[in-house]
PDB file of C-alpha atoms in Angstrom:
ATOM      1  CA  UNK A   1     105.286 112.939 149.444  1.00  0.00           C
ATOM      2  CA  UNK A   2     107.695 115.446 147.838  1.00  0.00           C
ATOM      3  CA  UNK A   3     110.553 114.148 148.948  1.00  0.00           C
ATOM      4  CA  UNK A   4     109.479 110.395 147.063  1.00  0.00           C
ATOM      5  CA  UNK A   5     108.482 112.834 144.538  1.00  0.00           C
ATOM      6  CA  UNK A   6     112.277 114.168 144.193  1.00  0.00           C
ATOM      7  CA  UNK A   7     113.755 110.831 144.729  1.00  0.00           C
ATOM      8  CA  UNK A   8     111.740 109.070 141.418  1.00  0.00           C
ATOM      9  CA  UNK A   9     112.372 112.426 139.586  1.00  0.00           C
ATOM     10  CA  UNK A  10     116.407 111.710 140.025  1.00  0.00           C
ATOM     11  CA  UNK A  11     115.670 107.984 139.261  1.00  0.00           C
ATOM     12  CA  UNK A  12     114.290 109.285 135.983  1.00  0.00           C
ATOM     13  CA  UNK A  13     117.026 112.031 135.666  1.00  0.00           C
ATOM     14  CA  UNK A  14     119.765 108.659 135.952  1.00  0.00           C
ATOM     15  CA  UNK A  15     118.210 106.309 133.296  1.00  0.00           C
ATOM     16  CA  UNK A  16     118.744 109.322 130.479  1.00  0.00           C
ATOM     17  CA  UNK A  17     114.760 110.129 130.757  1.00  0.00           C
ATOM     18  CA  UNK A  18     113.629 113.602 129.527  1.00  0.00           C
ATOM     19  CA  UNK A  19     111.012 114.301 132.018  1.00  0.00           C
ATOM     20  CA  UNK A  20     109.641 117.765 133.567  1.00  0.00           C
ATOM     21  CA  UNK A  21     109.411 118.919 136.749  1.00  0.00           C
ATOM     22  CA  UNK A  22     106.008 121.225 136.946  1.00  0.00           C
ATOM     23  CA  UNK A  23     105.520 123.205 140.219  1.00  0.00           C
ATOM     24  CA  UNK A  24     102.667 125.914 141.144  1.00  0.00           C
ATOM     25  CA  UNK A  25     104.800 129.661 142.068  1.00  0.00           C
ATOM     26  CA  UNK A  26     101.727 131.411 142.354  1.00  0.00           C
ATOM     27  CA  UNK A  27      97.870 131.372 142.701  1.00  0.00           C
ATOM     28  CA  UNK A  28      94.935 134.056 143.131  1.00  0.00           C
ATOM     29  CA  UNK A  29      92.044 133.275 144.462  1.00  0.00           C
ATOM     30  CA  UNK A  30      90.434 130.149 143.944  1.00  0.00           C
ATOM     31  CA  UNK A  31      92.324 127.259 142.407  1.00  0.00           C
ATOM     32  CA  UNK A  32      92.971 123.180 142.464  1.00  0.00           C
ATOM     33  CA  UNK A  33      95.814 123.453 144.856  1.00  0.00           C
ATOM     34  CA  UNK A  34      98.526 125.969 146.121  1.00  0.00           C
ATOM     35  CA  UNK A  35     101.655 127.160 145.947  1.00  0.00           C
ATOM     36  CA  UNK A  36     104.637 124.340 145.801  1.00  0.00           C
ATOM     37  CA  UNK A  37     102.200 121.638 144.229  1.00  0.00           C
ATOM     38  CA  UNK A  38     104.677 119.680 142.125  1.00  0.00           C
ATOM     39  CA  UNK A  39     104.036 116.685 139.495  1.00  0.00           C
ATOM     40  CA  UNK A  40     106.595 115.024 136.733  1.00  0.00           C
ATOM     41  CA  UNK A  41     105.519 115.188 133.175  1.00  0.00           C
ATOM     42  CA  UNK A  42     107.359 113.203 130.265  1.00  0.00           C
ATOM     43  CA  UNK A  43     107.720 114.168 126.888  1.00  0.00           C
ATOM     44  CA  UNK A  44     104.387 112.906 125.241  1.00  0.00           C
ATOM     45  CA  UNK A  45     102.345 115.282 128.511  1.00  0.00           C
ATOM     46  CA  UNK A  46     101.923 111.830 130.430  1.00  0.00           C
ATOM     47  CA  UNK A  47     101.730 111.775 134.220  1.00  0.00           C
ATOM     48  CA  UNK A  48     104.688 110.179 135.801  1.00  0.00           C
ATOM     49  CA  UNK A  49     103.907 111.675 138.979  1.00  0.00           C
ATOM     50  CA  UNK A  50     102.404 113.820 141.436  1.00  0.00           C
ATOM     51  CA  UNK A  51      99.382 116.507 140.622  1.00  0.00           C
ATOM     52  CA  UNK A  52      98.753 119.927 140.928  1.00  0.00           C
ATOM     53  CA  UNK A  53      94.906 119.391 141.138  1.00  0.00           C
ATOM     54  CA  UNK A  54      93.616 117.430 138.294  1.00  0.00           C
ATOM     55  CA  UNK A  55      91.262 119.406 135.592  1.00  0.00           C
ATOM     56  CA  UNK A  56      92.001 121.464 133.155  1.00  0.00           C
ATOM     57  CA  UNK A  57      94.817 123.097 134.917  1.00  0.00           C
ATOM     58  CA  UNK A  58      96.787 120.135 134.969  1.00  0.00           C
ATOM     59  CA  UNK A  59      95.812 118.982 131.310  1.00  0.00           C
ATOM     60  CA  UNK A  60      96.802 122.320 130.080  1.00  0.00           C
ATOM     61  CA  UNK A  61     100.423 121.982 131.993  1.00  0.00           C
ATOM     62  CA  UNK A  62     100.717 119.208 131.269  1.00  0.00           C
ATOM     63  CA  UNK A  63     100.552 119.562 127.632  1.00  0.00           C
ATOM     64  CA  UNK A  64     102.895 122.868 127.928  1.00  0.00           C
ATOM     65  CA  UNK A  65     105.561 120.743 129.482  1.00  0.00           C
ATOM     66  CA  UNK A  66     105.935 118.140 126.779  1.00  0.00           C
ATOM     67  CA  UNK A  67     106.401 120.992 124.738  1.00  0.00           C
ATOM     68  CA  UNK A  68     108.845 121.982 126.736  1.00  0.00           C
ATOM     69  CA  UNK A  69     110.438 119.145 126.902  1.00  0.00           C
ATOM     70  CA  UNK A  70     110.578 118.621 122.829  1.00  0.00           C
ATOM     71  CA  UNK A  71     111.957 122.216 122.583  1.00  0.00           C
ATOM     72  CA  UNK A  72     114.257 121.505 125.202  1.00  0.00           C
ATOM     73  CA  UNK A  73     113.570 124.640 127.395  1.00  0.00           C
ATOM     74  CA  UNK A  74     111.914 125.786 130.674  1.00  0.00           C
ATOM     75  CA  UNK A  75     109.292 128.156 131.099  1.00  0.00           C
ATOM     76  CA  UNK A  76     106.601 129.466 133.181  1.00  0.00           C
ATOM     77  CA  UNK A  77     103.116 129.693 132.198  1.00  0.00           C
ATOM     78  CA  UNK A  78      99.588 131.520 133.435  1.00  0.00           C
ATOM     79  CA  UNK A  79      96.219 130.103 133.610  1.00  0.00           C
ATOM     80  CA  UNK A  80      93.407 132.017 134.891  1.00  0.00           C
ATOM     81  CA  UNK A  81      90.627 130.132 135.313  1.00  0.00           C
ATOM     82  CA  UNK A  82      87.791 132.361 134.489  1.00  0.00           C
ATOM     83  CA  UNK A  83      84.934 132.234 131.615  1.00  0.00           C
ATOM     84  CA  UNK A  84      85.751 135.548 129.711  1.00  0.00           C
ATOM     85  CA  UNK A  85      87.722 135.146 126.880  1.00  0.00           C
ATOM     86  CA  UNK A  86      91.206 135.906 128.158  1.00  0.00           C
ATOM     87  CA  UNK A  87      94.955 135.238 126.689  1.00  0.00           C
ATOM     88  CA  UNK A  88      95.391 132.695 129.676  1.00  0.00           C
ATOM     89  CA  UNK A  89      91.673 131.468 129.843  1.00  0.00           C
ATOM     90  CA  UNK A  90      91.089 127.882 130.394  1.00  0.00           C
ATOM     91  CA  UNK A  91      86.946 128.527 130.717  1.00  0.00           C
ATOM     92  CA  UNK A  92      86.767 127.948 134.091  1.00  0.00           C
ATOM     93  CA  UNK A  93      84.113 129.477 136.608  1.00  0.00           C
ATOM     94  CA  UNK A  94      86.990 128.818 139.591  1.00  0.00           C
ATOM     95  CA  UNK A  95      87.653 132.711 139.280  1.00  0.00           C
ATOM     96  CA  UNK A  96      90.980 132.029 140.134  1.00  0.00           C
ATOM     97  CA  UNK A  97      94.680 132.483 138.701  1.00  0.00           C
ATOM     98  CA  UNK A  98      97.459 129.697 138.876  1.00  0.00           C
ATOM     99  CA  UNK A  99     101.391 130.262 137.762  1.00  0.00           C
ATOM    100  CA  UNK A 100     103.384 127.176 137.311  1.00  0.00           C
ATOM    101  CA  UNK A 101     107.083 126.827 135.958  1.00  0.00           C
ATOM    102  CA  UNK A 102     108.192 123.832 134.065  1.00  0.00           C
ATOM    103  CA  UNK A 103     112.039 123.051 134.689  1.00  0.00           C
ATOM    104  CA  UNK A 104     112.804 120.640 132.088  1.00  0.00           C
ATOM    105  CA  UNK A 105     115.577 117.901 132.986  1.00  0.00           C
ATOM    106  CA  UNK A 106     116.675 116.339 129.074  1.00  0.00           C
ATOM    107  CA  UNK A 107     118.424 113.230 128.226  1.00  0.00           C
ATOM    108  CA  UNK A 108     121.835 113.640 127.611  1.00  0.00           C
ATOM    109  CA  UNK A 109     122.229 113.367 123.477  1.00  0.00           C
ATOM    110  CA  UNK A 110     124.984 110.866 121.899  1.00  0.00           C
ATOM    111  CA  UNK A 111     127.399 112.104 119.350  1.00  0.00           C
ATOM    112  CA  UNK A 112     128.955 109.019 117.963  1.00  0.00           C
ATOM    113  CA  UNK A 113     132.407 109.649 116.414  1.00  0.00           C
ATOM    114  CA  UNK A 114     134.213 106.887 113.898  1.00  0.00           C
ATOM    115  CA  UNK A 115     137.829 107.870 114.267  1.00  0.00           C
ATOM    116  CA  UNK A 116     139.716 108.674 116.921  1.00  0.00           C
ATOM    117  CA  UNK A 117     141.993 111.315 115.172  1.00  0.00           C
ATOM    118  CA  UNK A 118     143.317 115.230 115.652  1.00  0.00           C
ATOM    119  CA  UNK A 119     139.040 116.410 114.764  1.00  0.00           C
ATOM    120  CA  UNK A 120     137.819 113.317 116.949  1.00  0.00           C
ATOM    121  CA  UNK A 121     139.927 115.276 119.921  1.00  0.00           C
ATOM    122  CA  UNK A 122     138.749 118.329 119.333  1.00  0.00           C
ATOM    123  CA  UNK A 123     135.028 117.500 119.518  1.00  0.00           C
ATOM    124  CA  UNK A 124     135.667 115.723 122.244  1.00  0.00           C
ATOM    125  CA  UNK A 125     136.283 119.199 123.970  1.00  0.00           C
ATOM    126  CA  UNK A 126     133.120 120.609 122.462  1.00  0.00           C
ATOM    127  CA  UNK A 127     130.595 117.756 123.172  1.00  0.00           C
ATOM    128  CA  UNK A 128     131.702 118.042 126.787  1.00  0.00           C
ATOM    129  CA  UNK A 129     130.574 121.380 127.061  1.00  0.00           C
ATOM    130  CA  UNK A 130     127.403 120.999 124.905  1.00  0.00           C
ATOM    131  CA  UNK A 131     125.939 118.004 127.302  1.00  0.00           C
ATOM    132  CA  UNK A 132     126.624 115.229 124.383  1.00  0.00           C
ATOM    133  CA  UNK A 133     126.999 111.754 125.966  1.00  0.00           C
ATOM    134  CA  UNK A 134     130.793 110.659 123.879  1.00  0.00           C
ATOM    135  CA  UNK A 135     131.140 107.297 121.936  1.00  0.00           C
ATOM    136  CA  UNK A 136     134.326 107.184 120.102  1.00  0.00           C
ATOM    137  CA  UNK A 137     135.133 104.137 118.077  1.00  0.00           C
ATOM    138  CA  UNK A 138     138.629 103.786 116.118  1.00  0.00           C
ATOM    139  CA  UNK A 139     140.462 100.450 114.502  1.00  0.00           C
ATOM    140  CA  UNK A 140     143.630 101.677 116.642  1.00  0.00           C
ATOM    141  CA  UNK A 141     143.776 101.013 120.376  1.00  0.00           C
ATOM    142  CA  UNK A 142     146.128 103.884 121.250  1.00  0.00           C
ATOM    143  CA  UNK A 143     143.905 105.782 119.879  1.00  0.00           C
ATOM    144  CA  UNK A 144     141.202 105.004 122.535  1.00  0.00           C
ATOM    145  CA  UNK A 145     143.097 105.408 125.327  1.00  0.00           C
ATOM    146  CA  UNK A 146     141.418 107.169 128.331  1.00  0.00           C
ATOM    147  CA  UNK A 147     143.961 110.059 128.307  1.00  0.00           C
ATOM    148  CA  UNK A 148     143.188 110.796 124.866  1.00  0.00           C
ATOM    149  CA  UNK A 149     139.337 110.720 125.726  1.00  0.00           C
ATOM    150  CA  UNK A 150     138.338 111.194 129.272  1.00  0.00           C
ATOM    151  CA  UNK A 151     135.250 112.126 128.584  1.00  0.00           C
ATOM    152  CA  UNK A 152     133.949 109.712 126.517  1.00  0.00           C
ATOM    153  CA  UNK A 153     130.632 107.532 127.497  1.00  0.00           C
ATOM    154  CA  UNK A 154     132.237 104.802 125.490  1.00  0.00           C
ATOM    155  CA  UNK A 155     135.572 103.616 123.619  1.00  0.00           C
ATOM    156  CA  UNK A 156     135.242 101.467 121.428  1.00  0.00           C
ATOM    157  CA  UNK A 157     137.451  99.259 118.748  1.00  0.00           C
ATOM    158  CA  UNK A 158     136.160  98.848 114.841  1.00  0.00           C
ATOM    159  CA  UNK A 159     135.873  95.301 115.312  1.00  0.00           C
ATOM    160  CA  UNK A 160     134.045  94.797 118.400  1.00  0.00           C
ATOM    161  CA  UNK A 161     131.289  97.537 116.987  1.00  0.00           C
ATOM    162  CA  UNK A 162     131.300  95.333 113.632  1.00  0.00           C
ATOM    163  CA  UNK A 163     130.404  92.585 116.170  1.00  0.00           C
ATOM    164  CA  UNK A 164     127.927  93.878 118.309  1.00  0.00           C
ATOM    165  CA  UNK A 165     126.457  97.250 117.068  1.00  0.00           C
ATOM    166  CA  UNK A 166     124.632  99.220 119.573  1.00  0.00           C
ATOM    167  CA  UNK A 167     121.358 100.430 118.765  1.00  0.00           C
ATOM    168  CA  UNK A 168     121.525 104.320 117.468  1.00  0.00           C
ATOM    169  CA  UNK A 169     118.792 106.359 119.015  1.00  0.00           C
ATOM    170  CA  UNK A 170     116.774 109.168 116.639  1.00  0.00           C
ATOM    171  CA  UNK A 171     118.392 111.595 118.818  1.00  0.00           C
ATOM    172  CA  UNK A 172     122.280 110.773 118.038  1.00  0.00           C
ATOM    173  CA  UNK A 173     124.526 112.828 115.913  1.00  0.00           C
ATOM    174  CA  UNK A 174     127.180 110.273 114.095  1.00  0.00           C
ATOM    175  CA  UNK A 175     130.609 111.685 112.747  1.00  0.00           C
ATOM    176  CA  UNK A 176     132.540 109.322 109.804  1.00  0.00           C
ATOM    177  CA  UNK A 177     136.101 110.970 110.427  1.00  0.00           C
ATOM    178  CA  UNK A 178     138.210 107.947 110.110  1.00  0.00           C
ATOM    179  CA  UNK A 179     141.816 107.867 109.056  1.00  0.00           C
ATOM    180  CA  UNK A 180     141.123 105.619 105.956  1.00  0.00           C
ATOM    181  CA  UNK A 181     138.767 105.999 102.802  1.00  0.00           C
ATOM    182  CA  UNK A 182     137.408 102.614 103.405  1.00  0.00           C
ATOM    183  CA  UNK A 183     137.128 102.609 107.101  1.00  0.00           C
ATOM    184  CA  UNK A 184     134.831 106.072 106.556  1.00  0.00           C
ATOM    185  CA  UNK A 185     132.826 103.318 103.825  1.00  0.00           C
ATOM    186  CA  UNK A 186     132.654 101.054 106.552  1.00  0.00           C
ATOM    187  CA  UNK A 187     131.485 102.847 108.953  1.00  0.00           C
ATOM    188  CA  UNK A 188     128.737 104.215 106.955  1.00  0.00           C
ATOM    189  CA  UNK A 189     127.770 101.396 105.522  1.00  0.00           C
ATOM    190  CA  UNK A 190     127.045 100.211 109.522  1.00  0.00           C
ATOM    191  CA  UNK A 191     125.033 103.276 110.724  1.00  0.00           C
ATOM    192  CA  UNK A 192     123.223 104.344 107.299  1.00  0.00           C
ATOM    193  CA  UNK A 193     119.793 102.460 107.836  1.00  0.00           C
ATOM    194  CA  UNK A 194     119.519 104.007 112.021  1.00  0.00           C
ATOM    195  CA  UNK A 195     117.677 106.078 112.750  1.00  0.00           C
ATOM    196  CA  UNK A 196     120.073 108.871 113.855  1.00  0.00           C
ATOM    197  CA  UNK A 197     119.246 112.455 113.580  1.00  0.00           C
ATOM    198  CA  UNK A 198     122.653 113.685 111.696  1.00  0.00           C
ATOM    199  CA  UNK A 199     124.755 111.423 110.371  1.00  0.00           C
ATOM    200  CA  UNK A 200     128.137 113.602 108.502  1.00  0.00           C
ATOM    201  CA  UNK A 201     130.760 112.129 106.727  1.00  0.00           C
ATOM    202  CA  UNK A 202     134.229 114.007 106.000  1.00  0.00           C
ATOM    203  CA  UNK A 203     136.179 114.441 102.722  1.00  0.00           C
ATOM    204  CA  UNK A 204     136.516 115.005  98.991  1.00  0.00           C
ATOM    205  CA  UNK A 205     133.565 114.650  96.381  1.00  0.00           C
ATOM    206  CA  UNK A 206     135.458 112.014  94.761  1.00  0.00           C
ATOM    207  CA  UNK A 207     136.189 109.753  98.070  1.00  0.00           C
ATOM    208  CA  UNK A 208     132.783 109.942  99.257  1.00  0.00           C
ATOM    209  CA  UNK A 209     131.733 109.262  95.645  1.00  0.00           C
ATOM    210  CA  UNK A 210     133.920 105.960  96.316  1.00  0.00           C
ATOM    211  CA  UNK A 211     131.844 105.567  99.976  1.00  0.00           C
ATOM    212  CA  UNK A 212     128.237 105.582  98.176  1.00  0.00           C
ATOM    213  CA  UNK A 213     129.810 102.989  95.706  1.00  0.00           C
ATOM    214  CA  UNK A 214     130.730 100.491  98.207  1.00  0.00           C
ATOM    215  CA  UNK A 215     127.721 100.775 100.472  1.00  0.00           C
ATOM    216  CA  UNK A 216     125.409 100.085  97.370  1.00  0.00           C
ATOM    217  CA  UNK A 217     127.244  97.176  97.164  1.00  0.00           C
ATOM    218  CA  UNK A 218     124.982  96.365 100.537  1.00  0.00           C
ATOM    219  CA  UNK A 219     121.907  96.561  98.446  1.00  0.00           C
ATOM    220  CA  UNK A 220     121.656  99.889 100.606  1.00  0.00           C
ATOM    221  CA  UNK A 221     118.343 102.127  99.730  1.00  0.00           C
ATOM    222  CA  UNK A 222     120.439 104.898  97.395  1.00  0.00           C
ATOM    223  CA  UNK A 223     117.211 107.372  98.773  1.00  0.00           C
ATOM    224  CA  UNK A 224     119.175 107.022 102.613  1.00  0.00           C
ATOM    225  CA  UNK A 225     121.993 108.820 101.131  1.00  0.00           C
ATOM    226  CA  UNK A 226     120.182 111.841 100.757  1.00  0.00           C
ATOM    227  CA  UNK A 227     120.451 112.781 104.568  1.00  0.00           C
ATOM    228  CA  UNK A 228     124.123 112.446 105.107  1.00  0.00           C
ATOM    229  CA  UNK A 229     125.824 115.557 105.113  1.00  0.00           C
ATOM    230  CA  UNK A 230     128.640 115.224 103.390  1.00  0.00           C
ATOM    231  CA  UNK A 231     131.071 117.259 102.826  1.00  0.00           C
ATOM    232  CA  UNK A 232     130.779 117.477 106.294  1.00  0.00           C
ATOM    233  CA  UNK A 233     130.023 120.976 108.631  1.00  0.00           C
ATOM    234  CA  UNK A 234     128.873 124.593 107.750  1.00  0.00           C
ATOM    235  CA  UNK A 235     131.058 126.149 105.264  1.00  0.00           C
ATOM    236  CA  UNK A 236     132.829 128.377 107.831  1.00  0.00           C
ATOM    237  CA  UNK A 237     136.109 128.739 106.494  1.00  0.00           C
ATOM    238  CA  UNK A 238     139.479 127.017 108.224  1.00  0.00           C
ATOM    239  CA  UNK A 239     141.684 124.737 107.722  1.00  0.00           C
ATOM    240  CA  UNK A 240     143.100 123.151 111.228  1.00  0.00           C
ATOM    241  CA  UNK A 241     141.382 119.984 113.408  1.00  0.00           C
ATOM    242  CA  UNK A 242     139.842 122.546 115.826  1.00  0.00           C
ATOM    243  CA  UNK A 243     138.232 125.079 112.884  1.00  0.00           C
ATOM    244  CA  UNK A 244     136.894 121.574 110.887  1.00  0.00           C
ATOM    245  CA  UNK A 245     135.419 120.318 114.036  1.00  0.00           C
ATOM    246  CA  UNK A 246     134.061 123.584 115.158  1.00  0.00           C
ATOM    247  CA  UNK A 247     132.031 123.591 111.601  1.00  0.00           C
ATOM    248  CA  UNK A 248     130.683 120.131 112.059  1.00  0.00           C
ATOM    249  CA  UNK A 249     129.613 120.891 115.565  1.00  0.00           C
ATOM    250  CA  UNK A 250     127.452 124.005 114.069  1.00  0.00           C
ATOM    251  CA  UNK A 251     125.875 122.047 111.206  1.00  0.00           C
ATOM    252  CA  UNK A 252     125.100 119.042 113.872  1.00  0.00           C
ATOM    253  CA  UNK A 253     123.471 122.224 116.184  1.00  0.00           C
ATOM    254  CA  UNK A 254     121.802 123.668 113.136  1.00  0.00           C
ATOM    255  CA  UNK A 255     119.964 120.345 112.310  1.00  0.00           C
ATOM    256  CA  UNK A 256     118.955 119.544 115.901  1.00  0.00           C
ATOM    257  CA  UNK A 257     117.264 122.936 116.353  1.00  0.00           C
ATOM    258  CA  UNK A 258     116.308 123.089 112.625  1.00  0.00           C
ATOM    259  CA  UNK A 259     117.751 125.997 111.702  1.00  0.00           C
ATOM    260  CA  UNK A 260     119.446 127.185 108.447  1.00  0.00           C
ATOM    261  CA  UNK A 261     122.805 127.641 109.779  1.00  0.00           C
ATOM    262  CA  UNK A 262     123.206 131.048 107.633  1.00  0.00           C
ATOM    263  CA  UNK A 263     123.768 134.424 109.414  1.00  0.00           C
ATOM    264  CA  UNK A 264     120.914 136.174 111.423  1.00  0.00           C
ATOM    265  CA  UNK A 265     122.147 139.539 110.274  1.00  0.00           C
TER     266      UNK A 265
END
């Protein structure tokens, strides 16, 4: 059974799922089942598969694994199943004590760049090492080549996205770094009304004064413009592609965690 177990988790693991694997480490006394018990949780607490005993137990993990899962990190959790009112307490009369560990296994994020220039590149390197899934799209062909971006989920030209958008999930981060003023208009323009977490567009008050003119132009909702961050990144200080890029990656990992982005001293 755990080995089918295993199988569907990786199954879920390859379609981009963010599930949770939940297994029993420990257990005192009297309790639903023992040590190695294992079950896959998804991000709303449902059951995808396996049990460790039904009950309360496995509501309660259950529910601490899609939490997990939302805040992106493992744990391990105690439930003693006794009626005295106890930190771990779950009212129970089993008299026992159960220790699980959720391992949490999270969909890879997109970070969906418009321009394929010198900052493209450089968060390129970054995304690779923070788990982002790459799309790069760019009006230039050599500047999608597969040497320039090995990485990348997906390279693809201006036109063909104009064509055929894909979908943007909530999740995605989207960078406007183009090489032309009305490219960057363009572009935002085509990914204003998703439903993407961070969108950031790059440059001057004045040009992206000129970008919010020619979207309205769309009939665009002027309230969506309100959650683009632009000027783009945390105000970090530097000057070259890799300092610029290493600023919007912070602000894009500041709004996914929600945090401020201002110094913990």
């Amino acid at each position: 059974m755990e080995g089918q177990l295993i199988d569907k988790l990786s199954k879920y693991i390859e379609r981009g799922k963010s599930v949770a694997l939940v297994m029993v480490t420990s257990q005192l006394g009297s309790s639903p089942r023992g040590v190695g018990s294992i079950m896959i949780v998804d991000d709303q607490g449902k059951l995808l598969d396996g049990t460790i005993g039904g009950g309360k137990v496995e509501e309660q993990a259950k529910e601490d694994a899609a939490k997990c899962i939302q805040k992106n990190t493992s744990g391990s959790f105690k439930y003693d199943l006794v009626l005295a009112e106890t930190e771990h307490s779950l009212g129970m009369a089993c008299g026992g004590a159960v220790d699980v560990f959720v391992k949490v296994f999270s969909k890879e994020e997109d970070l969906i760049v418009f321009g394929g220039g010198h900052i493209a590149y450089e968060l390129s390197l970054m995304a690779k090492k923070l788990n982002y899934r790459l799309t790069v799209i760019d009006t230039r062909p050599e500047y999608l080549e597969e040497s320039r971006f090995p990485d990348a989920y997906r390279r693809i030209l201006f036109s063909d996205f104009e064509k055929n958008p894909f979908e943007i999930p909530d999740s995605a981060s989207v960078v406007i770094v183009t090489h032309a003023h009305s490219y960057d208009a363009e572009a935002l323009g085509l990914v204003i009304e998703s439903k993407a977490r961070y969108i950031g567009m790059i440059g001057s008050r004045s040009k992206i004064g000129y970008c919010y003119d020619e979207v309205k132009k769309q009939g665009v909702d002027e309230n969506l413009f309100e959650k683009v961050h632009s000027p783009i990144g945390l105000d970090i200080g530097g000057q070259t592609p890799a300092e610029i890029a290493l600023a919007i990656m912070a602000e894009i990992q500041a709004v996914k965690y929600n945090r401020p982005g201002g110094f913990l001293k």
